[in-house]
JSON list of C-alpha atoms in Angstrom, two decimals:
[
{"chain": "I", "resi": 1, "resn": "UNK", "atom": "CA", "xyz": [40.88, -25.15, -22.68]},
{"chain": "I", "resi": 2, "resn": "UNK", "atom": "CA", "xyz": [37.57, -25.34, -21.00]},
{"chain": "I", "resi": 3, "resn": "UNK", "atom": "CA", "xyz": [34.75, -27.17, -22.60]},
{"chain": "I", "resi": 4, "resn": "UNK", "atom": "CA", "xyz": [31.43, -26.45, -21.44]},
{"chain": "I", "resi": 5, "resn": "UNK", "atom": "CA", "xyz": [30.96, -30.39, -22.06]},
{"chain": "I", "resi": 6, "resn": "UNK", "atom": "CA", "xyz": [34.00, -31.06, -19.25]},
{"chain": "I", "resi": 7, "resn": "UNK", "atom": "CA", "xyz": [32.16, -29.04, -16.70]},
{"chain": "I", "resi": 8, "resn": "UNK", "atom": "CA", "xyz": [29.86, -31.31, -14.29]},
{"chain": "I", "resi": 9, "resn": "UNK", "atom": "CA", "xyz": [26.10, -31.00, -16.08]},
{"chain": "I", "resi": 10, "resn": "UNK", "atom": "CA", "xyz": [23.89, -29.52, -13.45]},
{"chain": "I", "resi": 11, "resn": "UNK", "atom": "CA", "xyz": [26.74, -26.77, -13.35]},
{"chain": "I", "resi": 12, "resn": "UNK", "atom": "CA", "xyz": [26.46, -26.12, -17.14]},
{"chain": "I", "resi": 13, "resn": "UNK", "atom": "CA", "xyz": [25.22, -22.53, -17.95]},
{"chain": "I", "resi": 14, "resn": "UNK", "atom": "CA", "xyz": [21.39, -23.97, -19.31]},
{"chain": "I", "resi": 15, "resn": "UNK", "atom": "CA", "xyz": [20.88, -26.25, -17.10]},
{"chain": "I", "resi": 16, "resn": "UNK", "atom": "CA", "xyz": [22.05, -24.28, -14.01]},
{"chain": "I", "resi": 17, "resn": "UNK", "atom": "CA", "xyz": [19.57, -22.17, -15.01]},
{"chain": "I", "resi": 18, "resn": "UNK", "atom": "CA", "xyz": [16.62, -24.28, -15.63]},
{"chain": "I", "resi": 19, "resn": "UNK", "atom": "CA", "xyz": [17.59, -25.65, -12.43]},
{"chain": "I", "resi": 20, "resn": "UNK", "atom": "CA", "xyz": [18.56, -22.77, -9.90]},
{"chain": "I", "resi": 21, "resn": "UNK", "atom": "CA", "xyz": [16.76, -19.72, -12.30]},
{"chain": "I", "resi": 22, "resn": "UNK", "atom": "CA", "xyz": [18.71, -17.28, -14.41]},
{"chain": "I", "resi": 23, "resn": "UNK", "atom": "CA", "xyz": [19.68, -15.03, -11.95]},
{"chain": "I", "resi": 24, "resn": "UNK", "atom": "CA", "xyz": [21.85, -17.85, -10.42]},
{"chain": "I", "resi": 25, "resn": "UNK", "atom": "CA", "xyz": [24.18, -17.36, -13.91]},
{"chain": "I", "resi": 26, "resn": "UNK", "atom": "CA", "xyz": [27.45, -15.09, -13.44]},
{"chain": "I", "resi": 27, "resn": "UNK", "atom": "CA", "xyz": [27.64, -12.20, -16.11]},
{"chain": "I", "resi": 28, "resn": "UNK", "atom": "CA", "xyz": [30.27, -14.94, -18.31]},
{"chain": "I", "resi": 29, "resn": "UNK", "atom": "CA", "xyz": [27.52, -17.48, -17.82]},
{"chain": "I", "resi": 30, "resn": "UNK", "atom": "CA", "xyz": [24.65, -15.40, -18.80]},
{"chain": "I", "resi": 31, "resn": "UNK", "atom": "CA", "xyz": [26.77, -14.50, -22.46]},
{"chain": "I", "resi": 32, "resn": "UNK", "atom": "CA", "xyz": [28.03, -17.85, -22.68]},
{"chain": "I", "resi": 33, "resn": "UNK", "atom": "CA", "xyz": [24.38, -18.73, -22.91]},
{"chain": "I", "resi": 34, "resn": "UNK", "atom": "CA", "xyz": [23.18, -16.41, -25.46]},
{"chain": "I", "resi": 35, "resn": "UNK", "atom": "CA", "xyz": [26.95, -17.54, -27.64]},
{"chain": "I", "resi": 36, "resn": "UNK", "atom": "CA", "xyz": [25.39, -20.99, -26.90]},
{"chain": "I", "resi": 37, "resn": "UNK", "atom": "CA", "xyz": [27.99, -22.62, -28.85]},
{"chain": "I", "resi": 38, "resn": "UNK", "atom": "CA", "xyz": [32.36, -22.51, -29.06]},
{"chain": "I", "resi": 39, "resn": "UNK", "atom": "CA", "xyz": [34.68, -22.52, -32.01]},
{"chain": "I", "resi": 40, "resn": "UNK", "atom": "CA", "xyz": [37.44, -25.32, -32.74]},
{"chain": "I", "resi": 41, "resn": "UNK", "atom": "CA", "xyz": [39.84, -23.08, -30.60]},
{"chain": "I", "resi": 42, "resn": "UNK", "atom": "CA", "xyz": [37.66, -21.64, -27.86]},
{"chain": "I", "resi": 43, "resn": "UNK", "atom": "CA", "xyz": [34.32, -22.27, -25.75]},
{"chain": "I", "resi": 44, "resn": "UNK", "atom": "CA", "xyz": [31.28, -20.37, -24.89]},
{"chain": "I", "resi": 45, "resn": "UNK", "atom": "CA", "xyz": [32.84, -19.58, -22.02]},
{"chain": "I", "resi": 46, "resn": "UNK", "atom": "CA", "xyz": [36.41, -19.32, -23.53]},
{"chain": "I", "resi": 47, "resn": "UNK", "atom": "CA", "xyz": [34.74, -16.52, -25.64]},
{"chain": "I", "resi": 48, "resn": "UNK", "atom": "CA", "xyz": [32.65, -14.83, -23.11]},
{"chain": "I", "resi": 49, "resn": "UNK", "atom": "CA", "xyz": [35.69, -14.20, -20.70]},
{"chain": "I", "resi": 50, "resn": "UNK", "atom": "CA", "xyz": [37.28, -12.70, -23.26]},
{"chain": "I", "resi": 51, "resn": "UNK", "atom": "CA", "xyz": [34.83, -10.20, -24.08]},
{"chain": "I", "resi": 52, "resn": "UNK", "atom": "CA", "xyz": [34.18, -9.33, -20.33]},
{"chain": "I", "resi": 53, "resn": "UNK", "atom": "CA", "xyz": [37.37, -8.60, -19.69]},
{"chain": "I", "resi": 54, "resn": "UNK", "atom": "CA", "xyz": [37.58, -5.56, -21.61]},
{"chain": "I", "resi": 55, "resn": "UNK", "atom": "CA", "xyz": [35.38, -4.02, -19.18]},
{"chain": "I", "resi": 56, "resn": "UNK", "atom": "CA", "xyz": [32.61, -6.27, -18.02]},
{"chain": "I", "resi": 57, "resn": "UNK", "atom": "CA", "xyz": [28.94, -5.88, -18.89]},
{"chain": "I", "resi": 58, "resn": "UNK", "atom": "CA", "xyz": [29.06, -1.84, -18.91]},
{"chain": "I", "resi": 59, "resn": "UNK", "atom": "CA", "xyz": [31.83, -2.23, -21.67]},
{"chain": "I", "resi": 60, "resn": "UNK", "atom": "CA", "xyz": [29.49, -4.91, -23.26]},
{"chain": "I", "resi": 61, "resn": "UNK", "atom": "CA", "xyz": [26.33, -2.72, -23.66]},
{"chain": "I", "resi": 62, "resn": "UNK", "atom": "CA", "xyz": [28.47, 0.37, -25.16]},
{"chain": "I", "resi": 63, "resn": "UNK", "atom": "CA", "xyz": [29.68, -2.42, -28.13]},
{"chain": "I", "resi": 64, "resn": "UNK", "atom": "CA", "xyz": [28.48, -1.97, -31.79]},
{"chain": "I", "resi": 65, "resn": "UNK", "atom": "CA", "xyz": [28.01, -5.01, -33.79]},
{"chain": "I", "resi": 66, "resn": "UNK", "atom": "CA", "xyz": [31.66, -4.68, -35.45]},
{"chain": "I", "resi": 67, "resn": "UNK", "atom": "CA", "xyz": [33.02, -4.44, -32.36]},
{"chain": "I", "resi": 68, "resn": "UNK", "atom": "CA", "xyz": [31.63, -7.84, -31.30]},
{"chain": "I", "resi": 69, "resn": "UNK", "atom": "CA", "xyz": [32.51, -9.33, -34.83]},
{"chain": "I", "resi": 70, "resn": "UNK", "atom": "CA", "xyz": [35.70, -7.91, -34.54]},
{"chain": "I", "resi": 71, "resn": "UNK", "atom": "CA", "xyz": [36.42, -10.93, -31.09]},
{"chain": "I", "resi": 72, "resn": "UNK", "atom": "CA", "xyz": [37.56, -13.94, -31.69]},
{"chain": "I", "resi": 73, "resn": "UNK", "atom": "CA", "xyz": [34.81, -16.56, -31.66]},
{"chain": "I", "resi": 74, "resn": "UNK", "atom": "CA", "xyz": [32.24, -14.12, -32.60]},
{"chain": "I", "resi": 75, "resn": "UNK", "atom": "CA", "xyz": [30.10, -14.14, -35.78]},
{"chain": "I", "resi": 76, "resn": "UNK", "atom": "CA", "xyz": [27.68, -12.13, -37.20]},
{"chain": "I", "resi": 77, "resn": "UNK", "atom": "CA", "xyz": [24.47, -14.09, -35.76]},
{"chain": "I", "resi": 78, "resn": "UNK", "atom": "CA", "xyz": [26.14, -14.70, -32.07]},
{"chain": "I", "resi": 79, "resn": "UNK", "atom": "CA", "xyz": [26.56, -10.60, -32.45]},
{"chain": "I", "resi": 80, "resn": "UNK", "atom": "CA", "xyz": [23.27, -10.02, -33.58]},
{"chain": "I", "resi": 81, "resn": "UNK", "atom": "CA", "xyz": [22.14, -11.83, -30.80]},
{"chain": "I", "resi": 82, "resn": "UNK", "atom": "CA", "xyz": [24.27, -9.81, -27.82]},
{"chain": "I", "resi": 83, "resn": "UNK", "atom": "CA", "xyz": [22.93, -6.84, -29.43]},
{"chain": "I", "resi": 84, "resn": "UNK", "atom": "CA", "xyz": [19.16, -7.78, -29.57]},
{"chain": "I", "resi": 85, "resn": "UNK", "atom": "CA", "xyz": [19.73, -8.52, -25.69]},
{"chain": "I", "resi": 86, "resn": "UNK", "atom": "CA", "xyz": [21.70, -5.26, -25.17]},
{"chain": "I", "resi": 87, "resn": "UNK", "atom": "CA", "xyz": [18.63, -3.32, -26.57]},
{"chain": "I", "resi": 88, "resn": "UNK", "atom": "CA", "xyz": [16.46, -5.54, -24.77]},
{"chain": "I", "resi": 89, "resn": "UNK", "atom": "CA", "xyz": [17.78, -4.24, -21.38]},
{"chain": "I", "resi": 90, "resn": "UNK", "atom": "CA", "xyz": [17.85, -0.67, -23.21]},
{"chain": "I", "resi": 91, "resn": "UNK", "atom": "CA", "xyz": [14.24, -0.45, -23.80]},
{"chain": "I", "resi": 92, "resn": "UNK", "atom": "CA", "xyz": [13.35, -2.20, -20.54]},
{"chain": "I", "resi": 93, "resn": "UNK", "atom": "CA", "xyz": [15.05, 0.41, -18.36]},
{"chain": "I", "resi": 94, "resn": "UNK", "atom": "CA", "xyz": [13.53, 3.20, -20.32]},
{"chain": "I", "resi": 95, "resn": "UNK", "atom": "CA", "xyz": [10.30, 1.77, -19.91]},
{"chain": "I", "resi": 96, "resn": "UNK", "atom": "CA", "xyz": [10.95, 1.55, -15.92]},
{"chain": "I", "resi": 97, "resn": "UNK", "atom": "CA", "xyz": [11.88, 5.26, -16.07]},
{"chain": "I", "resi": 98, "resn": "UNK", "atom": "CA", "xyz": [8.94, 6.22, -17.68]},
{"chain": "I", "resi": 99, "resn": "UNK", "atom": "CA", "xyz": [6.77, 3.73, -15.21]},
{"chain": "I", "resi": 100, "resn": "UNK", "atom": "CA", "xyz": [8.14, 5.55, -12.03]},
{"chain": "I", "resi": 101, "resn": "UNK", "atom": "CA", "xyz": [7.68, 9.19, -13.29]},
{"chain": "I", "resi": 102, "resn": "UNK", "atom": "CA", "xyz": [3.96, 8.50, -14.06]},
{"chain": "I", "resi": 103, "resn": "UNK", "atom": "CA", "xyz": [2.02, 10.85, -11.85]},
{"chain": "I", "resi": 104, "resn": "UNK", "atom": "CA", "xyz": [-1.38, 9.15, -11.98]},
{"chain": "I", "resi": 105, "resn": "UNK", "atom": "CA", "xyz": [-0.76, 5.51, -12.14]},
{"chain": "I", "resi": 106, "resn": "UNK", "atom": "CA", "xyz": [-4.58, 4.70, -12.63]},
{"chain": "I", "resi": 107, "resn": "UNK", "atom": "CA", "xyz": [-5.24, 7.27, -15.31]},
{"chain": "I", "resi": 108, "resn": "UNK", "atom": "CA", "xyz": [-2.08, 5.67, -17.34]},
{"chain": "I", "resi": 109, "resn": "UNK", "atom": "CA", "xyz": [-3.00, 2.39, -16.97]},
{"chain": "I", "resi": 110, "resn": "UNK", "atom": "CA", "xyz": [-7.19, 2.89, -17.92]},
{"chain": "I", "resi": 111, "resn": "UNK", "atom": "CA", "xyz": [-5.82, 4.69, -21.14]},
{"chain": "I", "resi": 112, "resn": "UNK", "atom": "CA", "xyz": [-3.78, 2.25, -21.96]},
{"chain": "I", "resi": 113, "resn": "UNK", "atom": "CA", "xyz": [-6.13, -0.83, -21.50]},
{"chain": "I", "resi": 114, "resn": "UNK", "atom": "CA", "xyz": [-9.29, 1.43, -22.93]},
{"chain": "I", "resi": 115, "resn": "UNK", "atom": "CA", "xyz": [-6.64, 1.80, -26.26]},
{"chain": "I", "resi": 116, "resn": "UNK", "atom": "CA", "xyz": [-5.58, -1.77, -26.26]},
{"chain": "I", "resi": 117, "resn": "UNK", "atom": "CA", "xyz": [-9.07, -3.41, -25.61]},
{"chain": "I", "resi": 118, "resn": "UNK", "atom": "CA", "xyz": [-11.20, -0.88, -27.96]},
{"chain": "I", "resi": 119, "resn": "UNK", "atom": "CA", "xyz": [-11.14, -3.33, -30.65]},
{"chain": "I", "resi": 120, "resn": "UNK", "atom": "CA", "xyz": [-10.56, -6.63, -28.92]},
{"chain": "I", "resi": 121, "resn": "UNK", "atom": "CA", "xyz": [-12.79, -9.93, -29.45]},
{"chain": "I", "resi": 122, "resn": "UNK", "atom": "CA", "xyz": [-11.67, -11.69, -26.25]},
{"chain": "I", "resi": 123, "resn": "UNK", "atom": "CA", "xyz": [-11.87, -11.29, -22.50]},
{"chain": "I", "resi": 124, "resn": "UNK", "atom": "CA", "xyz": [-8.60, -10.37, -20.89]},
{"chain": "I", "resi": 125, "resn": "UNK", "atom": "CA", "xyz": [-7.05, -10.05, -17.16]},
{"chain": "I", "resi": 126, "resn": "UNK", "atom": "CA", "xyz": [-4.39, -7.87, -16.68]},
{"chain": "I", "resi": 127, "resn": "UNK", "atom": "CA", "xyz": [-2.86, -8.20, -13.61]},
{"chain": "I", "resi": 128, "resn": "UNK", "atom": "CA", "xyz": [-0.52, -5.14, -12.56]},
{"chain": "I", "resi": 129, "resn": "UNK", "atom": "CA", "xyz": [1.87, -5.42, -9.64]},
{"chain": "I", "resi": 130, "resn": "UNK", "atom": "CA", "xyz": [3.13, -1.92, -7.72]},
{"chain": "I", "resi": 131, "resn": "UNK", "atom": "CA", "xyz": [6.07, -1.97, -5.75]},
{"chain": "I", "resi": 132, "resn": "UNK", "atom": "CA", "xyz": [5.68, -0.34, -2.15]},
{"chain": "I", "resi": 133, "resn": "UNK", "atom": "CA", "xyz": [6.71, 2.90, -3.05]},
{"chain": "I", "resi": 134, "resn": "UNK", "atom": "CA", "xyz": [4.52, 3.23, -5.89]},
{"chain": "I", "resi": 135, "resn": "UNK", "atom": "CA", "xyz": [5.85, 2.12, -8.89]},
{"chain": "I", "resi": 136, "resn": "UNK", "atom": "CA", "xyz": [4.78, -0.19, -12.04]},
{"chain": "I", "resi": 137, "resn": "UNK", "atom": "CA", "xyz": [6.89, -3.52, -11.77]},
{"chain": "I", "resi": 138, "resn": "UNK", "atom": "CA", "xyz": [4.97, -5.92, -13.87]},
{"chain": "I", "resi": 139, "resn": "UNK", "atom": "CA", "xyz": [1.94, -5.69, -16.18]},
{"chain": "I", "resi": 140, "resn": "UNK", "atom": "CA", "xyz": [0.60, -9.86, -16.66]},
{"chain": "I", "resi": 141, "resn": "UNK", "atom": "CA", "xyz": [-1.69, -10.53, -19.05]},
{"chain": "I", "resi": 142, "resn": "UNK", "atom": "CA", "xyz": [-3.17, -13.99, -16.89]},
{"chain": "I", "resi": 143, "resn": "UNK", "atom": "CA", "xyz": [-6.15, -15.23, -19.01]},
{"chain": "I", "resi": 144, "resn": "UNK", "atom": "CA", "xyz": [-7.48, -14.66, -22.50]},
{"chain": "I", "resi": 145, "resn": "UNK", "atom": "CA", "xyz": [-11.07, -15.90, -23.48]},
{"chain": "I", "resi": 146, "resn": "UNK", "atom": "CA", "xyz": [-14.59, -15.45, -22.06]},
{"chain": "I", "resi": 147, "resn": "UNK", "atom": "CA", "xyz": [-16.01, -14.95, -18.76]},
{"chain": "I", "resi": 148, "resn": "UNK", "atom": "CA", "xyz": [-17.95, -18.05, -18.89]},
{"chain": "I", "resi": 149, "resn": "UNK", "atom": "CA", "xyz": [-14.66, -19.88, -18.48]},
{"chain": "I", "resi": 150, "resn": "UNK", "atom": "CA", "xyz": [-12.54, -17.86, -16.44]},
{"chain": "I", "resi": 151, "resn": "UNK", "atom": "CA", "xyz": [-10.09, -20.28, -14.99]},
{"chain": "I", "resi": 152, "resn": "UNK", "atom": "CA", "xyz": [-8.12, -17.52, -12.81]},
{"chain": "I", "resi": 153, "resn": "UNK", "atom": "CA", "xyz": [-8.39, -17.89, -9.27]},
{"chain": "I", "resi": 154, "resn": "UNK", "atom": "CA", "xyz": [-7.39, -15.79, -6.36]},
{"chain": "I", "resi": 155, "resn": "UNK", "atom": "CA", "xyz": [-4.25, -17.59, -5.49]},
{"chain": "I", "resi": 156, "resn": "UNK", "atom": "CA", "xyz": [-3.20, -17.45, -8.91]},
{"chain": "I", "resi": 157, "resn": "UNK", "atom": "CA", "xyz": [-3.45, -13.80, -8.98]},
{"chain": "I", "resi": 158, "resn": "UNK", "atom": "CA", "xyz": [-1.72, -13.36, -5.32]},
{"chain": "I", "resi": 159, "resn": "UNK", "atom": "CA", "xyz": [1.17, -15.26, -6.32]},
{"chain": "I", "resi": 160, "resn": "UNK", "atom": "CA", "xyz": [1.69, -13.57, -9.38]},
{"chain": "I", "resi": 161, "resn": "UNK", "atom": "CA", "xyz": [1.91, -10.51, -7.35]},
{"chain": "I", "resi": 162, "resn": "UNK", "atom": "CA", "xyz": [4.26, -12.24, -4.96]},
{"chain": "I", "resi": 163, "resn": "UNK", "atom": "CA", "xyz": [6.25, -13.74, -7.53]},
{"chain": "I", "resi": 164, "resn": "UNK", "atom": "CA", "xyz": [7.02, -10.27, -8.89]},
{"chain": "I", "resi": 165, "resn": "UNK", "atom": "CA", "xyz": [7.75, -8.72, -5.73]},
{"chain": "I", "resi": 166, "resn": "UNK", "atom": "CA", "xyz": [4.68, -6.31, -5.76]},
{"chain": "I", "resi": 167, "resn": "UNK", "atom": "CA", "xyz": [3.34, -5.02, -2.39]},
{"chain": "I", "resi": 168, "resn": "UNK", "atom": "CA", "xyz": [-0.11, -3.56, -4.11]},
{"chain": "I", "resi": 169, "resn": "UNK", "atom": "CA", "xyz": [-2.09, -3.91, -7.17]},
{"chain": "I", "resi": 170, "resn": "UNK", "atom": "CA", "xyz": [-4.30, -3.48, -9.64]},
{"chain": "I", "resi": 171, "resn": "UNK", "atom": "CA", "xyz": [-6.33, -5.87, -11.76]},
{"chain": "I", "resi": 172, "resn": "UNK", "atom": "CA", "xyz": [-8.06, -4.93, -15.15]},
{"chain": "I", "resi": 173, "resn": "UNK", "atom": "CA", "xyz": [-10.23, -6.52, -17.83]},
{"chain": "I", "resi": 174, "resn": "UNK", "atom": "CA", "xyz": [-12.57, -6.21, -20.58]},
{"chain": "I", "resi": 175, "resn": "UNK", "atom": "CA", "xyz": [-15.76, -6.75, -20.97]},
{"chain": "I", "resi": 176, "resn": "UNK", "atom": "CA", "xyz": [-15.79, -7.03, -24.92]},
{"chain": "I", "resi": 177, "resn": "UNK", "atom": "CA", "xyz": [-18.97, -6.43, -26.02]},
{"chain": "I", "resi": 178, "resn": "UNK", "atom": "CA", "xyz": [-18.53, -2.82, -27.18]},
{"chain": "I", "resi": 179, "resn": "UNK", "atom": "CA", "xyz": [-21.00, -1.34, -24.27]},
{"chain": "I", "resi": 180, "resn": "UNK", "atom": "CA", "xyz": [-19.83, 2.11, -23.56]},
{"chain": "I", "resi": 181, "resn": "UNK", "atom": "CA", "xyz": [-21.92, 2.09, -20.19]},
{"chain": "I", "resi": 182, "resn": "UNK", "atom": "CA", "xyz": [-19.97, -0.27, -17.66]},
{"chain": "I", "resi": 183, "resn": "UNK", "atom": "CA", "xyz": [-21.54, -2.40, -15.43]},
{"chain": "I", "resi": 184, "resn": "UNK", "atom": "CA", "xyz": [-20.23, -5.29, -13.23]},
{"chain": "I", "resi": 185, "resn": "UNK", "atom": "CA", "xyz": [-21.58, -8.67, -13.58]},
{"chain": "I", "resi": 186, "resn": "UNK", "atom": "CA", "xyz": [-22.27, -10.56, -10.14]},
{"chain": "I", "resi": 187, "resn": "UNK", "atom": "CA", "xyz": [-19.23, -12.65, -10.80]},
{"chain": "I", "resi": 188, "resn": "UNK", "atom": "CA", "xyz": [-17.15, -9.37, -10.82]},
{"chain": "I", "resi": 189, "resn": "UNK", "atom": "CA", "xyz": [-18.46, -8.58, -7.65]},
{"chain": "I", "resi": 190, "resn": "UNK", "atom": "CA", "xyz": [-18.06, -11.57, -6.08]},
{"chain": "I", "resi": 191, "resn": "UNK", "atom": "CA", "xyz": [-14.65, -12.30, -7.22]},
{"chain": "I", "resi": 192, "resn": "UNK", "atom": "CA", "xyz": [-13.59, -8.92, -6.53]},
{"chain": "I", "resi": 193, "resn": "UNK", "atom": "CA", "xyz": [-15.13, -9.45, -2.67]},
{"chain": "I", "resi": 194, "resn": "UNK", "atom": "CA", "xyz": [-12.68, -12.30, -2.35]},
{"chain": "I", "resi": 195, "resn": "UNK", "atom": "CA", "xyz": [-9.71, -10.71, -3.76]},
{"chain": "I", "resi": 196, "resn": "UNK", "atom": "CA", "xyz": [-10.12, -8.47, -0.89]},
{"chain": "I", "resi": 197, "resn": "UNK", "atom": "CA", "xyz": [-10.89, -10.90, 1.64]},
{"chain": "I", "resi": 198, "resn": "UNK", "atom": "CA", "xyz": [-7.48, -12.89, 0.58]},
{"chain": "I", "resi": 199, "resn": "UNK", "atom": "CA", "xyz": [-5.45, -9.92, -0.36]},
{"chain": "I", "resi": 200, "resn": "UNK", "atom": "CA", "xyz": [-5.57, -8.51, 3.42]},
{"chain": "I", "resi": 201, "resn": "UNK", "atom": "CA", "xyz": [-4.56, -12.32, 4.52]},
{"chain": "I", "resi": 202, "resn": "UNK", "atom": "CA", "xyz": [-1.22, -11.95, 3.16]},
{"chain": "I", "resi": 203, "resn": "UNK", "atom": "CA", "xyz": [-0.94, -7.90, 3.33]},
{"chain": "I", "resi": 204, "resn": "UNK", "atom": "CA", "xyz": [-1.00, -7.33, -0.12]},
{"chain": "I", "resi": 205, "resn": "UNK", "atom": "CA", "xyz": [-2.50, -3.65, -0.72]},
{"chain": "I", "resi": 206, "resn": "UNK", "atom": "CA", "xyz": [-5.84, -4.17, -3.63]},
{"chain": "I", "resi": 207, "resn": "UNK", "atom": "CA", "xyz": [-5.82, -0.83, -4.80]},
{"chain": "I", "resi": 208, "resn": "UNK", "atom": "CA", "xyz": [-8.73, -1.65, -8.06]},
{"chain": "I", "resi": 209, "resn": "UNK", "atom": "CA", "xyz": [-10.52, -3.71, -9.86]},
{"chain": "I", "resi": 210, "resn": "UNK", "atom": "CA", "xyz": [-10.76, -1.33, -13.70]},
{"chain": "I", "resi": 211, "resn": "UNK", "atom": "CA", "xyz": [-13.40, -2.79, -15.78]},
{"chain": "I", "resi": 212, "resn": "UNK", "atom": "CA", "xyz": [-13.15, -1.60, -19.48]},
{"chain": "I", "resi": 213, "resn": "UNK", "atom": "CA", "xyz": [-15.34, -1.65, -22.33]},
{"chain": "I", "resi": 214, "resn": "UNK", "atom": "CA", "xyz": [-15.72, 0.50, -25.69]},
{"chain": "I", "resi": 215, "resn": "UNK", "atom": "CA", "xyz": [-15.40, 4.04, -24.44]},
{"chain": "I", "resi": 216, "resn": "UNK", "atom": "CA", "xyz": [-16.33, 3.71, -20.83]},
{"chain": "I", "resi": 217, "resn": "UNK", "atom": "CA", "xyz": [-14.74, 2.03, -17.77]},
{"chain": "I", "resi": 218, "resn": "UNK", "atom": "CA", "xyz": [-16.17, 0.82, -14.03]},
{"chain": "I", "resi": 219, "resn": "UNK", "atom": "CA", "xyz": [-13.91, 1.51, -11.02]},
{"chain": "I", "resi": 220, "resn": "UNK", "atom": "CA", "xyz": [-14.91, -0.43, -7.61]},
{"chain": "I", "resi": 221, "resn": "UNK", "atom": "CA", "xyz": [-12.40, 1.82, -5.97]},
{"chain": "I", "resi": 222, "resn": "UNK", "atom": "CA", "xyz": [-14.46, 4.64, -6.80]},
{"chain": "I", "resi": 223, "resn": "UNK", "atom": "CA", "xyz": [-18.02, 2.85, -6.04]},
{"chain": "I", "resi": 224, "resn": "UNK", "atom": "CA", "xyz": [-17.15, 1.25, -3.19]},
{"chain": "I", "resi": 225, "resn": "UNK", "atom": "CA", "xyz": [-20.43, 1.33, -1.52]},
{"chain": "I", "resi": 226, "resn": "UNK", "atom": "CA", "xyz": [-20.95, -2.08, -4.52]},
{"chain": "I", "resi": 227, "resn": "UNK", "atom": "CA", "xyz": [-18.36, -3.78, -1.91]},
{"chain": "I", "resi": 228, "resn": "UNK", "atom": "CA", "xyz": [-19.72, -2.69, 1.40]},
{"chain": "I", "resi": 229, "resn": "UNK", "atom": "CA", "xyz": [-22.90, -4.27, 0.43]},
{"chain": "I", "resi": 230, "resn": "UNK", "atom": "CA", "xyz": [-21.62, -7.52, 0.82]},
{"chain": "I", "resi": 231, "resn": "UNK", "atom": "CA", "xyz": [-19.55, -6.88, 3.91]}
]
């Protein structure tokens, strides 16, 4: 019988993948680590085989929460789990679906943001990552607070992007004092000028800078004459 605590440590589901990231986890490694813990008779990964083998994770996401109860080594808060992760991936696919058949990317995400930020206290910066053929892969919320502190810098921005695979972007915030007319301070314009200067270094695509406040919203893409001022 295996126990997780006879396999070598740095080969242990968790810490493999604090060590080498999640996506170096096999599919009986990834549900070993959301059973976290064995019975008397069986381990983690004693009881992850098991269920795998009945058709692997395709089988796994068609399961009910009896029929997870219903294996050996299962209980009721081990299937609750499975099934909160199941509905996870669910919800995340449906959402990528609905990403790629947006027509207007833009228009999607300044309703969104002009929604979200209408009543908001705080300075955001949402930083949204495209993939080269066009779609949404990641929407990161990168720093809450007030413009007087920002403490986002380029390179934190471009290797978010990187990080998530994106090829283009977008960047939005808020300016949140309720002003439906939307004007860019000169720290907008300046650290937009350099997101463009250090986007082209690495040939990542800057497709806007969205500025959003109250019921109104500033676009440099669409006043880019406030850019070629300063080139």
């Amino acid at each position: 019988m295996g126990k997780i605590k006879n396999i070598p440590p740095l080969l242990r589901p968790r810490e493999k993948a604090m060590r080498y990231g999640i996506s170096a986890l096999s599919d009986t490694e990834l549900v070993a680590l959301i059973i976290s813990s064995g019975t008397k008779k069986m381990s983690a990964i004693e009881i992850s085989q098991s269920i795998l083998m009945e058709g692997g994770l395709v089988k796994v996401g068609e399961m009910t929460m009896d029929d997870l109860v219903a294996h050996e080594g299962i209980n009721k808060i081990n299937a609750t789990k499975i099934a909160a992760v199941i509905e996870i991936a669910k919800r995340y696919n449906y959402q990528i679906q609905e990403c790629a058949s947006i027509g207007d990317i833009k228009e999607y995400l300044i309703n969104k943001y002009q929604s979200l930020f209408r009543d908001e206290g705080q300075e955001h910066l949402i930083v949204v990552s495209i993939s080269k053929s066009g779609r949404i892969i990641h929407e990161s919320d990168l720093y809450q607070g007030t413009s007087s502190d920002m403490s986002v810098n380029e390179n934190e921005i471009l290797g978010e992007i990187l990080k998530r695979g994106g090829k283009k972007y977008y960047i939005i915030h808020n300016h949140p004092s309720g002003q439906k007319v939307v004007t860019p301070s000169d720290y907008d314009i300046n650290f937009t000028f350099l997101l463009l200067e250090d986007s082209a270094k690495v040939g990542i695509e800057f497709l806007d800078h969205i500025i959003i406040s109250g019921q109104g919203y500033y676009s440099f893409a669409d006043n880019k004459d406030i850019i070629y001022k300063k080139l």
